[in-house]
PDB file of C-alpha atoms and ligand atoms in Angstrom:
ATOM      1  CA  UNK A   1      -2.390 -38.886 -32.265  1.00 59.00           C
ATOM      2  CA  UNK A   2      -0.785 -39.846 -35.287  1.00 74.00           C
ATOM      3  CA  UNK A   3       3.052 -41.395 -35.587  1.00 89.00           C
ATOM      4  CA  UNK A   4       5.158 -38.894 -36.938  1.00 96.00           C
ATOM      5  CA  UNK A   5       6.358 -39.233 -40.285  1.00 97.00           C
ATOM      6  CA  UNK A   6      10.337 -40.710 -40.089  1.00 98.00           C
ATOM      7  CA  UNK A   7      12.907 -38.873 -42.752  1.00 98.00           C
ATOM      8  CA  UNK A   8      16.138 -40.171 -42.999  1.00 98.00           C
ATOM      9  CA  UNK A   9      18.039 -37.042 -44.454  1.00 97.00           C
ATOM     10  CA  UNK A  10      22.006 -37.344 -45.499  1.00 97.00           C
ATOM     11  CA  UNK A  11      24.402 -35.437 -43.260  1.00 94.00           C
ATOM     12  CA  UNK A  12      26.944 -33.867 -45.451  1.00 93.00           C
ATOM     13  CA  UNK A  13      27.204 -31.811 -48.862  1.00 94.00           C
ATOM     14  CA  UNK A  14      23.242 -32.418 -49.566  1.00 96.00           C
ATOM     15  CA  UNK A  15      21.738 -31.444 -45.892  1.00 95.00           C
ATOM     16  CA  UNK A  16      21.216 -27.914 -46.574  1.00 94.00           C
ATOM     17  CA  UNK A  17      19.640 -27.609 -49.933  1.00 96.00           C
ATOM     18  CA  UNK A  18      17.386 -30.344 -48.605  1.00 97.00           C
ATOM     19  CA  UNK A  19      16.246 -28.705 -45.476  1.00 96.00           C
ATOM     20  CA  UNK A  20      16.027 -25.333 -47.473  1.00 95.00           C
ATOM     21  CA  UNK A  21      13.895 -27.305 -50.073  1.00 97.00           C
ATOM     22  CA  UNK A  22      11.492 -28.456 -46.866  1.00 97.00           C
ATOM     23  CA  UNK A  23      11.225 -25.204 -45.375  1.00 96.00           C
ATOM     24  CA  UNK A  24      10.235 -23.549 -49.180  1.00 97.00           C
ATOM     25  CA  UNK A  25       7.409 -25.998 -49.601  1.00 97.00           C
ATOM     26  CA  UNK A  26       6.414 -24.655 -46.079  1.00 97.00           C
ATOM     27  CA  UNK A  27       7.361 -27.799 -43.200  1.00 96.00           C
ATOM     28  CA  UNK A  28       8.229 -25.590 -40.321  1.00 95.00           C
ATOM     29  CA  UNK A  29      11.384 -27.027 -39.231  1.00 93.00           C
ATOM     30  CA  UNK A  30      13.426 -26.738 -35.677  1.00 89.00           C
ATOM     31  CA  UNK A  31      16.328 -23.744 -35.556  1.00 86.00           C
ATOM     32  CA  UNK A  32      18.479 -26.405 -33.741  1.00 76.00           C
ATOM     33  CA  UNK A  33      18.382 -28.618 -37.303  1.00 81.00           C
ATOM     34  CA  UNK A  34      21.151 -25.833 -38.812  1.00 79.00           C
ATOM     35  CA  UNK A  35      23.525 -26.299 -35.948  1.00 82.00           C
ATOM     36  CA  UNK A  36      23.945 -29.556 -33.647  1.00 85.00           C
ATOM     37  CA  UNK A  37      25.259 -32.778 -33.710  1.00 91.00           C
ATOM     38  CA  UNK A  38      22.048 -34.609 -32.664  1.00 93.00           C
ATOM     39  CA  UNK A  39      21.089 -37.353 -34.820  1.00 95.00           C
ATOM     40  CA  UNK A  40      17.302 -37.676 -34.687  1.00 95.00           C
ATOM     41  CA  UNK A  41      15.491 -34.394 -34.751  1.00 95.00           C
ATOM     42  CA  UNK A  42      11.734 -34.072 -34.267  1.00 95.00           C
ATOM     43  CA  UNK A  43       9.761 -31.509 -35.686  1.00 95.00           C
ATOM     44  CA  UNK A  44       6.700 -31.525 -33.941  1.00 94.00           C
ATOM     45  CA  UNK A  45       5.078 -28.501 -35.656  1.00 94.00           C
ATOM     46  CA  UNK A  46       5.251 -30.464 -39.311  1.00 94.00           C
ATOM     47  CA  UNK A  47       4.823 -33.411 -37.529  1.00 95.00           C
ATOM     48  CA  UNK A  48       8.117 -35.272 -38.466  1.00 97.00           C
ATOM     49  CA  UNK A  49      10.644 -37.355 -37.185  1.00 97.00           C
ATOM     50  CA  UNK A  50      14.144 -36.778 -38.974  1.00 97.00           C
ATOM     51  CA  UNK A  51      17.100 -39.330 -39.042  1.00 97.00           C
ATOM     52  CA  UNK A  52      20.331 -38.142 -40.048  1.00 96.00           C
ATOM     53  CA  UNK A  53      22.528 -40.653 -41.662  1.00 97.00           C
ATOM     54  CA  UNK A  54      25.816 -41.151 -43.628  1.00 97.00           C
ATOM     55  CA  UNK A  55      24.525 -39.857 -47.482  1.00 98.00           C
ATOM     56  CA  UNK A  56      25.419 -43.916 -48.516  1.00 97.00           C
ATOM     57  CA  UNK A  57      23.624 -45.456 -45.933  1.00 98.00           C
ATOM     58  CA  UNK A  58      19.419 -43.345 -46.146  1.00 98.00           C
ATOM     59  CA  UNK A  59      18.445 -45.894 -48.652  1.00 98.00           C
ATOM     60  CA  UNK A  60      19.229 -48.944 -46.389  1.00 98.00           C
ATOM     61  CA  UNK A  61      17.273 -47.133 -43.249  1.00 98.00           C
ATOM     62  CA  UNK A  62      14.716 -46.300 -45.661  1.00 98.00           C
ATOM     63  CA  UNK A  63      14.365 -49.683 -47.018  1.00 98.00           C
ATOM     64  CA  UNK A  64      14.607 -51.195 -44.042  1.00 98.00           C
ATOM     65  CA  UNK A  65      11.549 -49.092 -42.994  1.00 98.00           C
ATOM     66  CA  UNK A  66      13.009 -47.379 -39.734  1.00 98.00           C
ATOM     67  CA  UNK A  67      12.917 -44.025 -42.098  1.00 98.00           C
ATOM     68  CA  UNK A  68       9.515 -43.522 -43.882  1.00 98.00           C
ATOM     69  CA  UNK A  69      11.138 -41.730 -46.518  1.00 98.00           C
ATOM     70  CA  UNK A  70      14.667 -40.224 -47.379  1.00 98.00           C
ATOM     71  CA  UNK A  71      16.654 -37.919 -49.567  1.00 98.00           C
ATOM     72  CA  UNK A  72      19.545 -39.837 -51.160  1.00 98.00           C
ATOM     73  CA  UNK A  73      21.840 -38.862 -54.159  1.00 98.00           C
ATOM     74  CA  UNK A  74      21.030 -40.876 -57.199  1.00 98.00           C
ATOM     75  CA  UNK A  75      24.766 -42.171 -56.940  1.00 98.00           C
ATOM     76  CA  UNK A  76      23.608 -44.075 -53.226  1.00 98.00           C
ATOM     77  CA  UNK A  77      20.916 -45.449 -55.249  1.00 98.00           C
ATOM     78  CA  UNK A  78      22.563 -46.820 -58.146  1.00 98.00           C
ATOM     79  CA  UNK A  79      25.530 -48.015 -55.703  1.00 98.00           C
ATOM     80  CA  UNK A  80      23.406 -49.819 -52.943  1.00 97.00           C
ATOM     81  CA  UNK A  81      20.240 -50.844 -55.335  1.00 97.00           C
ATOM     82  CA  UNK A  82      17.907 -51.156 -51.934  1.00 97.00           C
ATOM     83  CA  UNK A  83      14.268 -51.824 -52.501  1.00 98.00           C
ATOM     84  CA  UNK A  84      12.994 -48.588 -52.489  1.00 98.00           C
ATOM     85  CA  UNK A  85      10.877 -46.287 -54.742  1.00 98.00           C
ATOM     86  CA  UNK A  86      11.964 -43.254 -56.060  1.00 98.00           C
ATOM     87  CA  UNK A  87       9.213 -40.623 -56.257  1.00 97.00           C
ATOM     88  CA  UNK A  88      10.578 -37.478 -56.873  1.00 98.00           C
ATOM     89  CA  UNK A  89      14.025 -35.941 -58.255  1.00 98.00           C
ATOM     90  CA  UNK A  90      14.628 -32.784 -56.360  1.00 98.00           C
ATOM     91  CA  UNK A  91      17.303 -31.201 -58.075  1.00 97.00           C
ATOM     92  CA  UNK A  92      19.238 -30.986 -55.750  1.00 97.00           C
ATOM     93  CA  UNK A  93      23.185 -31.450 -55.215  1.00 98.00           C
ATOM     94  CA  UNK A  94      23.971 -31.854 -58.902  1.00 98.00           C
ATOM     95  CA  UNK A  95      26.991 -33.812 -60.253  1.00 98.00           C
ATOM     96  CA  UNK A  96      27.837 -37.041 -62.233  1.00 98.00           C
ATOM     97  CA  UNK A  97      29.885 -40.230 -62.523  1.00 98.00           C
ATOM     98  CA  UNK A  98      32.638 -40.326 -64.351  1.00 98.00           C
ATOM     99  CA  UNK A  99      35.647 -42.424 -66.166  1.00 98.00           C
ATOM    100  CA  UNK A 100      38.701 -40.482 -65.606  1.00 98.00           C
ATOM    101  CA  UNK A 101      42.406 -41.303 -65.770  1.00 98.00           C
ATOM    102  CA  UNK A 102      45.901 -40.033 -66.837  1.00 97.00           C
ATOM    103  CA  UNK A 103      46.199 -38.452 -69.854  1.00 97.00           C
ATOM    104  CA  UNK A 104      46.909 -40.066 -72.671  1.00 93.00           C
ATOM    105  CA  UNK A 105      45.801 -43.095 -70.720  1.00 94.00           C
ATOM    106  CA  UNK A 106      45.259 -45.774 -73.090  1.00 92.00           C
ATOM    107  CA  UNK A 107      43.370 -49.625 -72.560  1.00 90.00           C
ATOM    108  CA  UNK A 108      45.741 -52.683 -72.315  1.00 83.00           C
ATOM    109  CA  UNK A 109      44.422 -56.037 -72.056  1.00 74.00           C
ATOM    110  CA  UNK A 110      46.618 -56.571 -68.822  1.00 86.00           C
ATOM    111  CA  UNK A 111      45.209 -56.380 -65.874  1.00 88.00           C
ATOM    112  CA  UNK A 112      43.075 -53.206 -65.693  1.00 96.00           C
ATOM    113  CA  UNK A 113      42.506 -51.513 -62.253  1.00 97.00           C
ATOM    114  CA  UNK A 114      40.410 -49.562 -61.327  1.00 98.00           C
ATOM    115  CA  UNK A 115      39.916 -47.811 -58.423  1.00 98.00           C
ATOM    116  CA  UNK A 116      36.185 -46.433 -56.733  1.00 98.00           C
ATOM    117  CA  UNK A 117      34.189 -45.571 -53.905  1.00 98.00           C
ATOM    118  CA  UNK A 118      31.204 -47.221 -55.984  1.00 98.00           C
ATOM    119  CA  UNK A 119      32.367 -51.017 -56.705  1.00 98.00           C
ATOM    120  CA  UNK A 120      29.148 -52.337 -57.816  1.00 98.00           C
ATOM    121  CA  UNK A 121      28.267 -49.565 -59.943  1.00 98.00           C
ATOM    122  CA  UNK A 122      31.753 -49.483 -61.100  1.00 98.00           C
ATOM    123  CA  UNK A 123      31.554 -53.187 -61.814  1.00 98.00           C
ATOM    124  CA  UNK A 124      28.442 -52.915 -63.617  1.00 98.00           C
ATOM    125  CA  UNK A 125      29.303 -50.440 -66.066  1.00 98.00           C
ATOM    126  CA  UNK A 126      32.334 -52.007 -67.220  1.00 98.00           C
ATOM    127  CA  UNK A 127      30.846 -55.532 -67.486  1.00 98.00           C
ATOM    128  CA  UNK A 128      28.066 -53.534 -69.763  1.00 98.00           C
ATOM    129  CA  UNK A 129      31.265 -51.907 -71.417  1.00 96.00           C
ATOM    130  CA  UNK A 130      32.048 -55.803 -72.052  1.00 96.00           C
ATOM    131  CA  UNK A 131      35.321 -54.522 -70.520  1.00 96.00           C
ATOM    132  CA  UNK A 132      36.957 -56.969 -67.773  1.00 95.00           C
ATOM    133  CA  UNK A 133      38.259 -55.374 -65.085  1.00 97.00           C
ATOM    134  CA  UNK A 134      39.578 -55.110 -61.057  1.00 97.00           C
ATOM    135  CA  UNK A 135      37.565 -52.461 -58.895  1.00 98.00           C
ATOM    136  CA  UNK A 136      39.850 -51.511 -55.793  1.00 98.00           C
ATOM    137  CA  UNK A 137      37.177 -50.283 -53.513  1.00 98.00           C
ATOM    138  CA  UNK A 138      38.542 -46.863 -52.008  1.00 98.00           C
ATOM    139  CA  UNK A 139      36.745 -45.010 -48.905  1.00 98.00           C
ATOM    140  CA  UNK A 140      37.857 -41.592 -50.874  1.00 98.00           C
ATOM    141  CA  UNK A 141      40.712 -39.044 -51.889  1.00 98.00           C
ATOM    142  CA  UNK A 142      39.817 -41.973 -55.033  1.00 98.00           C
ATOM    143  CA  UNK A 143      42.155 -39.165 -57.695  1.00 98.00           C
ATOM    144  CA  UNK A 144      45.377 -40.630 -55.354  1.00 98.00           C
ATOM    145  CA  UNK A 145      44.642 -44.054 -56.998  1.00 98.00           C
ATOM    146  CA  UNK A 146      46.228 -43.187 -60.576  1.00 98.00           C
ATOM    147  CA  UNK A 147      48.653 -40.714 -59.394  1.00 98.00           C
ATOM    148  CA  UNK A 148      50.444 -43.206 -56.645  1.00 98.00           C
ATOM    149  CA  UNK A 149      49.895 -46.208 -59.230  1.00 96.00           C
ATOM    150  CA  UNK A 150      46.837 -48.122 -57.179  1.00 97.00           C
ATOM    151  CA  UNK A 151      45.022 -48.350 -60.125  1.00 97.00           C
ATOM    152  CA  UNK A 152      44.989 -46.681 -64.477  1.00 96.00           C
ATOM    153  CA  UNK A 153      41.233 -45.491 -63.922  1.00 98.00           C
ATOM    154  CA  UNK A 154      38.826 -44.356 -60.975  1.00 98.00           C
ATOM    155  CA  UNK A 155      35.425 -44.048 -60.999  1.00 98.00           C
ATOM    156  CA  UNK A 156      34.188 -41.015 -59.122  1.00 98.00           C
ATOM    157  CA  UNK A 157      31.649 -38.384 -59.096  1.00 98.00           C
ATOM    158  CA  UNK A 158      32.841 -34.561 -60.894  1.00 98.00           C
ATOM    159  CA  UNK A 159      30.975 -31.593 -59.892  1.00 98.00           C
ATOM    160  CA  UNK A 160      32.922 -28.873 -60.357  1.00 98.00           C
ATOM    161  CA  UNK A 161      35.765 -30.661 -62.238  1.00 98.00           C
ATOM    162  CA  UNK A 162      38.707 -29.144 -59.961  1.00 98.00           C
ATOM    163  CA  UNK A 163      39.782 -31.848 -57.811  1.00 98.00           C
ATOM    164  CA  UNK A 164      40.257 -33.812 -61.394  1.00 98.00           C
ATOM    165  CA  UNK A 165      41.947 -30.694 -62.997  1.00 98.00           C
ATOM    166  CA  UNK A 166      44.350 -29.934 -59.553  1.00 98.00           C
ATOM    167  CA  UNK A 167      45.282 -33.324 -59.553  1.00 98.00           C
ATOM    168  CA  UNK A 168      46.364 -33.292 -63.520  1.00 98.00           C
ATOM    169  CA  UNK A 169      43.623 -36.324 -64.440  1.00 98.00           C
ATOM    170  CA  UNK A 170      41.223 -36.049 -67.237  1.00 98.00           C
ATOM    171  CA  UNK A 171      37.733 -37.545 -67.679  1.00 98.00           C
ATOM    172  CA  UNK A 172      37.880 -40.293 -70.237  1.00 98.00           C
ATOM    173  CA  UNK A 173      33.879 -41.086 -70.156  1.00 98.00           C
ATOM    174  CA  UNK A 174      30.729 -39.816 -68.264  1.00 98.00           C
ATOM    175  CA  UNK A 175      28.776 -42.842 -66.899  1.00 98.00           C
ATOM    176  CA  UNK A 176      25.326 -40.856 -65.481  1.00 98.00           C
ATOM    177  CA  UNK A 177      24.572 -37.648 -64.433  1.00 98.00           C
ATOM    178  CA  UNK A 178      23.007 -37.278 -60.422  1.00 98.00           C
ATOM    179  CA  UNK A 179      20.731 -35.561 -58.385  1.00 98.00           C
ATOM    180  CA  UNK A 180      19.143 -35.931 -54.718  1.00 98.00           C
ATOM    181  CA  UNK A 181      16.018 -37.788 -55.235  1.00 98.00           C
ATOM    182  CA  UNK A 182      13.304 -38.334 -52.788  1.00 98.00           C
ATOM    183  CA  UNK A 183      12.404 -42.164 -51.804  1.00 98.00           C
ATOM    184  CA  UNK A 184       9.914 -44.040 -50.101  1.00 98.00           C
ATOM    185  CA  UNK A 185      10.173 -47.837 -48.392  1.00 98.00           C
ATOM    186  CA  UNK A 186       7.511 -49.867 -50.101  1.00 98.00           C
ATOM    187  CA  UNK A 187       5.125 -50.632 -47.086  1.00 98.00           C
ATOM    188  CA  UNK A 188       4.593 -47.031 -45.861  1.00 97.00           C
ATOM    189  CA  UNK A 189       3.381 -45.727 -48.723  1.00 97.00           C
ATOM    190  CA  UNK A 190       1.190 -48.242 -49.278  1.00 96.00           C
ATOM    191  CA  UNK A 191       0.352 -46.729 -45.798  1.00 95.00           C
ATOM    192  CA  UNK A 192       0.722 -43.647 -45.744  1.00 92.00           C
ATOM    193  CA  UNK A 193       0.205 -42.527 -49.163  1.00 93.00           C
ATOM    194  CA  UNK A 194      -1.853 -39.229 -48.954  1.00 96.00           C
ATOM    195  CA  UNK A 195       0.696 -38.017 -46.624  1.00 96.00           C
ATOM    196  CA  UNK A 196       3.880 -39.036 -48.456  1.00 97.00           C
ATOM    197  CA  UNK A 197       2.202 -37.934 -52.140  1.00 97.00           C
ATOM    198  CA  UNK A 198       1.276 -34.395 -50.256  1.00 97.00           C
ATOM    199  CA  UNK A 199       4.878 -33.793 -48.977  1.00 98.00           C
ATOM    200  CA  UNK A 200       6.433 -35.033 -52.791  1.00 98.00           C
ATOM    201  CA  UNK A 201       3.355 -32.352 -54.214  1.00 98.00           C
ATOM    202  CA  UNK A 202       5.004 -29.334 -52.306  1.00 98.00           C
ATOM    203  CA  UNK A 203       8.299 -30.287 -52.868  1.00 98.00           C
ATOM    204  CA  UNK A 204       7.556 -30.720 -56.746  1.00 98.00           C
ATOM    205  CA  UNK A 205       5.720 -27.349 -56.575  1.00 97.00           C
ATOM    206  CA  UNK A 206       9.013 -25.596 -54.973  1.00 97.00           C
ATOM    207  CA  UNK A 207      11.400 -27.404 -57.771  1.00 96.00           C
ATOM    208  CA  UNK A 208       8.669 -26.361 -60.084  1.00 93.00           C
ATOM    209  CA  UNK A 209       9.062 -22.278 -59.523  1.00 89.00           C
ATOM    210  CA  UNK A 210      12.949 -23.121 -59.755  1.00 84.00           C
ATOM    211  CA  UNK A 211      12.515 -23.980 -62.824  1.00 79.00           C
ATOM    212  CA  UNK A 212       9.950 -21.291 -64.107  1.00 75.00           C
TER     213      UNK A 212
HETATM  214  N1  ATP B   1      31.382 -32.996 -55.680  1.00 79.22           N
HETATM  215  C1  ATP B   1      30.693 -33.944 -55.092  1.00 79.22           C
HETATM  216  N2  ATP B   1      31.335 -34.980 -54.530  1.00 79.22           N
HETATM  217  C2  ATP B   1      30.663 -35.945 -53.884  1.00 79.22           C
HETATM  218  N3  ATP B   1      29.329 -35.990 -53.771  1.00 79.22           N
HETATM  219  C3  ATP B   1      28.632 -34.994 -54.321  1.00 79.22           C
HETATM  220  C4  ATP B   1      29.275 -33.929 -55.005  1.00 79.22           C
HETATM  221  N4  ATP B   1      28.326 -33.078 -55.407  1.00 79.22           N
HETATM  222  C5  ATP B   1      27.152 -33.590 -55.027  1.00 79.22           C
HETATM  223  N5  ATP B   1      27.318 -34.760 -54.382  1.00 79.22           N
HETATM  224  C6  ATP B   1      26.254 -35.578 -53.755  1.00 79.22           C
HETATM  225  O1  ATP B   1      26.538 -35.580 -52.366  1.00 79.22           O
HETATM  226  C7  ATP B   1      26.568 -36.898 -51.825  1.00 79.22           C
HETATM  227  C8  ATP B   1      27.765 -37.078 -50.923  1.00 79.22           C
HETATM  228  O2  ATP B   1      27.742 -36.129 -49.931  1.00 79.22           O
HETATM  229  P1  ATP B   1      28.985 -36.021 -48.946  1.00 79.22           P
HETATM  230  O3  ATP B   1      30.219 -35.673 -49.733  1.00 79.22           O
HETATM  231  O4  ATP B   1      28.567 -35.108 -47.851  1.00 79.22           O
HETATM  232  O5  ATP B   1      29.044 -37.504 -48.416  1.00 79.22           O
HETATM  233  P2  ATP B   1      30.185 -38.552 -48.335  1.00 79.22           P
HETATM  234  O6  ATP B   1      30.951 -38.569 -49.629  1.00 79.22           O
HETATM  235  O7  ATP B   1      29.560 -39.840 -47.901  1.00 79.22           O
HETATM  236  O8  ATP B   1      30.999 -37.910 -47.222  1.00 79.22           O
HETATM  237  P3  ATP B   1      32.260 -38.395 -46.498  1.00 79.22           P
HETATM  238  O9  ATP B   1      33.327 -37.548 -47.157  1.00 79.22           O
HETATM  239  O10 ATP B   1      31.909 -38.028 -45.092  1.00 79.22           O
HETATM  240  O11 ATP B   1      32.399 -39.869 -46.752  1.00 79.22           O
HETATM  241  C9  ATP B   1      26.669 -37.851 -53.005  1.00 79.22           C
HETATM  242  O12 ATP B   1      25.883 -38.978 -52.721  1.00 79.22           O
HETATM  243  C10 ATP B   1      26.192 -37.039 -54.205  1.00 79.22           C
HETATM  244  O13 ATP B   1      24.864 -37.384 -54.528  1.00 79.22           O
HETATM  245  O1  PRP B   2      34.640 -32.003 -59.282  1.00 79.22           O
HETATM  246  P1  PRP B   2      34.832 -31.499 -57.883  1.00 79.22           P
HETATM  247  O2  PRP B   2      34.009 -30.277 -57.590  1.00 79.22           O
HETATM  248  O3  PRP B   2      36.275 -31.284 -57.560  1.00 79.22           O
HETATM  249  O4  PRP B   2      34.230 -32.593 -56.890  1.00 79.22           O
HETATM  250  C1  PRP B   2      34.582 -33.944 -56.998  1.00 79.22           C
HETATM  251  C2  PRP B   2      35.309 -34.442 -55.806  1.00 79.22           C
HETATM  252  O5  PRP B   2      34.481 -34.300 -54.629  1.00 79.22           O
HETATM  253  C3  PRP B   2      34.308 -35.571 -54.027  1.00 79.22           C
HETATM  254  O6  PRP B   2      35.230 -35.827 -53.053  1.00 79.22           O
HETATM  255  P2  PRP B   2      35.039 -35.332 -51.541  1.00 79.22           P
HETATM  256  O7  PRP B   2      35.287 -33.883 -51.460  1.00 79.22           O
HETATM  257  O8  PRP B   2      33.713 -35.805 -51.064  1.00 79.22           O
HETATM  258  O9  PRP B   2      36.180 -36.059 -50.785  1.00 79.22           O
HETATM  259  P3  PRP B   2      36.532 -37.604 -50.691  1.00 79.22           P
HETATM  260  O10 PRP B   2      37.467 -37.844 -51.834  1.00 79.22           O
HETATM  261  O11 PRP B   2      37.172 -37.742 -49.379  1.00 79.22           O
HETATM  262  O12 PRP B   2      35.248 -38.413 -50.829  1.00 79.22           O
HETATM  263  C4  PRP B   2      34.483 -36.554 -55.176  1.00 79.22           C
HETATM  264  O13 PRP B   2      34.812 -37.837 -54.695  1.00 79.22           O
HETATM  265  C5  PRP B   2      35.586 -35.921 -55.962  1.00 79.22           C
HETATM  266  O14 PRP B   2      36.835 -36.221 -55.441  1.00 79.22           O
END
């Protein structure tokens, strides 16, 4: 009997595209995955073990090697920098990083704040900028931040640009675009390869025919 394979998947926004993903490259998963609050779910018939965590926190299970492998947003990744490899990028959940502030917002030399939900990548991409500046670490609602005065600038993921728009902010630079990507934890694909590269083969084929 073998162990079966753990998958930390992210509760939230990107759950169902990634279980719909699975069950198009053919893993026969449980009816009970689309409606419960049960955080580990087995599904004996594809022989896997699922984990469902907080979207920021699957790359620390996974690197931490409780999860096998995980599905994380790019953003997690770039946020939480875990050692972990990134094998595939799904496609999934689609969206991107952004700059945004009041209009007409304009760069003083005093004092800049700003305000994210991503403080080391926020951090990082200034200090690339060659910009100095104070990240506020917010646990959301991060568009309140210019509007109440918290901060000049956020740093926040736009997907369909409304919150940004309703909230009468404008994007002032685009720092990466994001996807869900698949990821492994170093040690069990070094032992369990064949199985991990055959599950990242049928998910590639499934994103392939998307694409087609
Ligand atoms: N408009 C969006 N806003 C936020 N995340 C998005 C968006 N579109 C896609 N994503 C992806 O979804 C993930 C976040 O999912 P979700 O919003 O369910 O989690 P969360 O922000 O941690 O939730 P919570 O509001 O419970 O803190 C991100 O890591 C990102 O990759
Ligand atoms: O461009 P849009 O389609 O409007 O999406 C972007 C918004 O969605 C996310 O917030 P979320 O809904 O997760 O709430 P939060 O602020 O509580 O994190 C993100 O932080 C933005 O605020």
């Amino acid at each position: 009997m073998t162990e079966p394979l753990k998958i930390a998947m992210p509760k939230g926004r990107i759950f169902e595209e990634a279980v719909e993903l699975l069950r198009r490259a053919g893993f026969s998963l449980p009816p009970e995955f689309d409606d419960s609050r049960k955080l580990i779910v087995d599904a004996p018939e594809a022989d896997m073990r699922f984990i469902l965590a907080k979207p920021m926190d699957v790359p620390t299970y996974v690197e931490h090697g409780v999860a096998d492998i995980g599905v994380a947003g790019k953003d997690t990744m770039l946020e939480e920098e875990r050692d972990v490899h990134e094998v595939l990028d799904l496609g999934i959940s689609p969206c991107y990083m952004a700059v945004a502030g009041l209009p007409g917002f304009e760069k003083t030399d005093v004092n800049p704040k700003v305000a994210s939900k991503y403080p080391n990548l926020a951090a990082r991409y200034f200090k690339e900028q060659g910009e100095q500046v104070e990240i506020i670490k917010l646990n959301g609602s991060i568009e309140l931040a210019p509007l109440v005065g918290l901060a000049d600038r956020i740093v926040d993921i736009v997907s369909s640009g409304r919150t940004l728009k309703e909230n009468g902010l404008v994007e002032l630079e685009t720092i990466v675009s994001i996807t869900s990507r698949l990821i492994v934890n170093p040690v069990s694909y070094r032992l369990k390869d064949s199985r991990i590269d055959e599950i990242a083969a049928r998910l590639a084929e499934v994103i392939e025919e998307d694409v087609r």
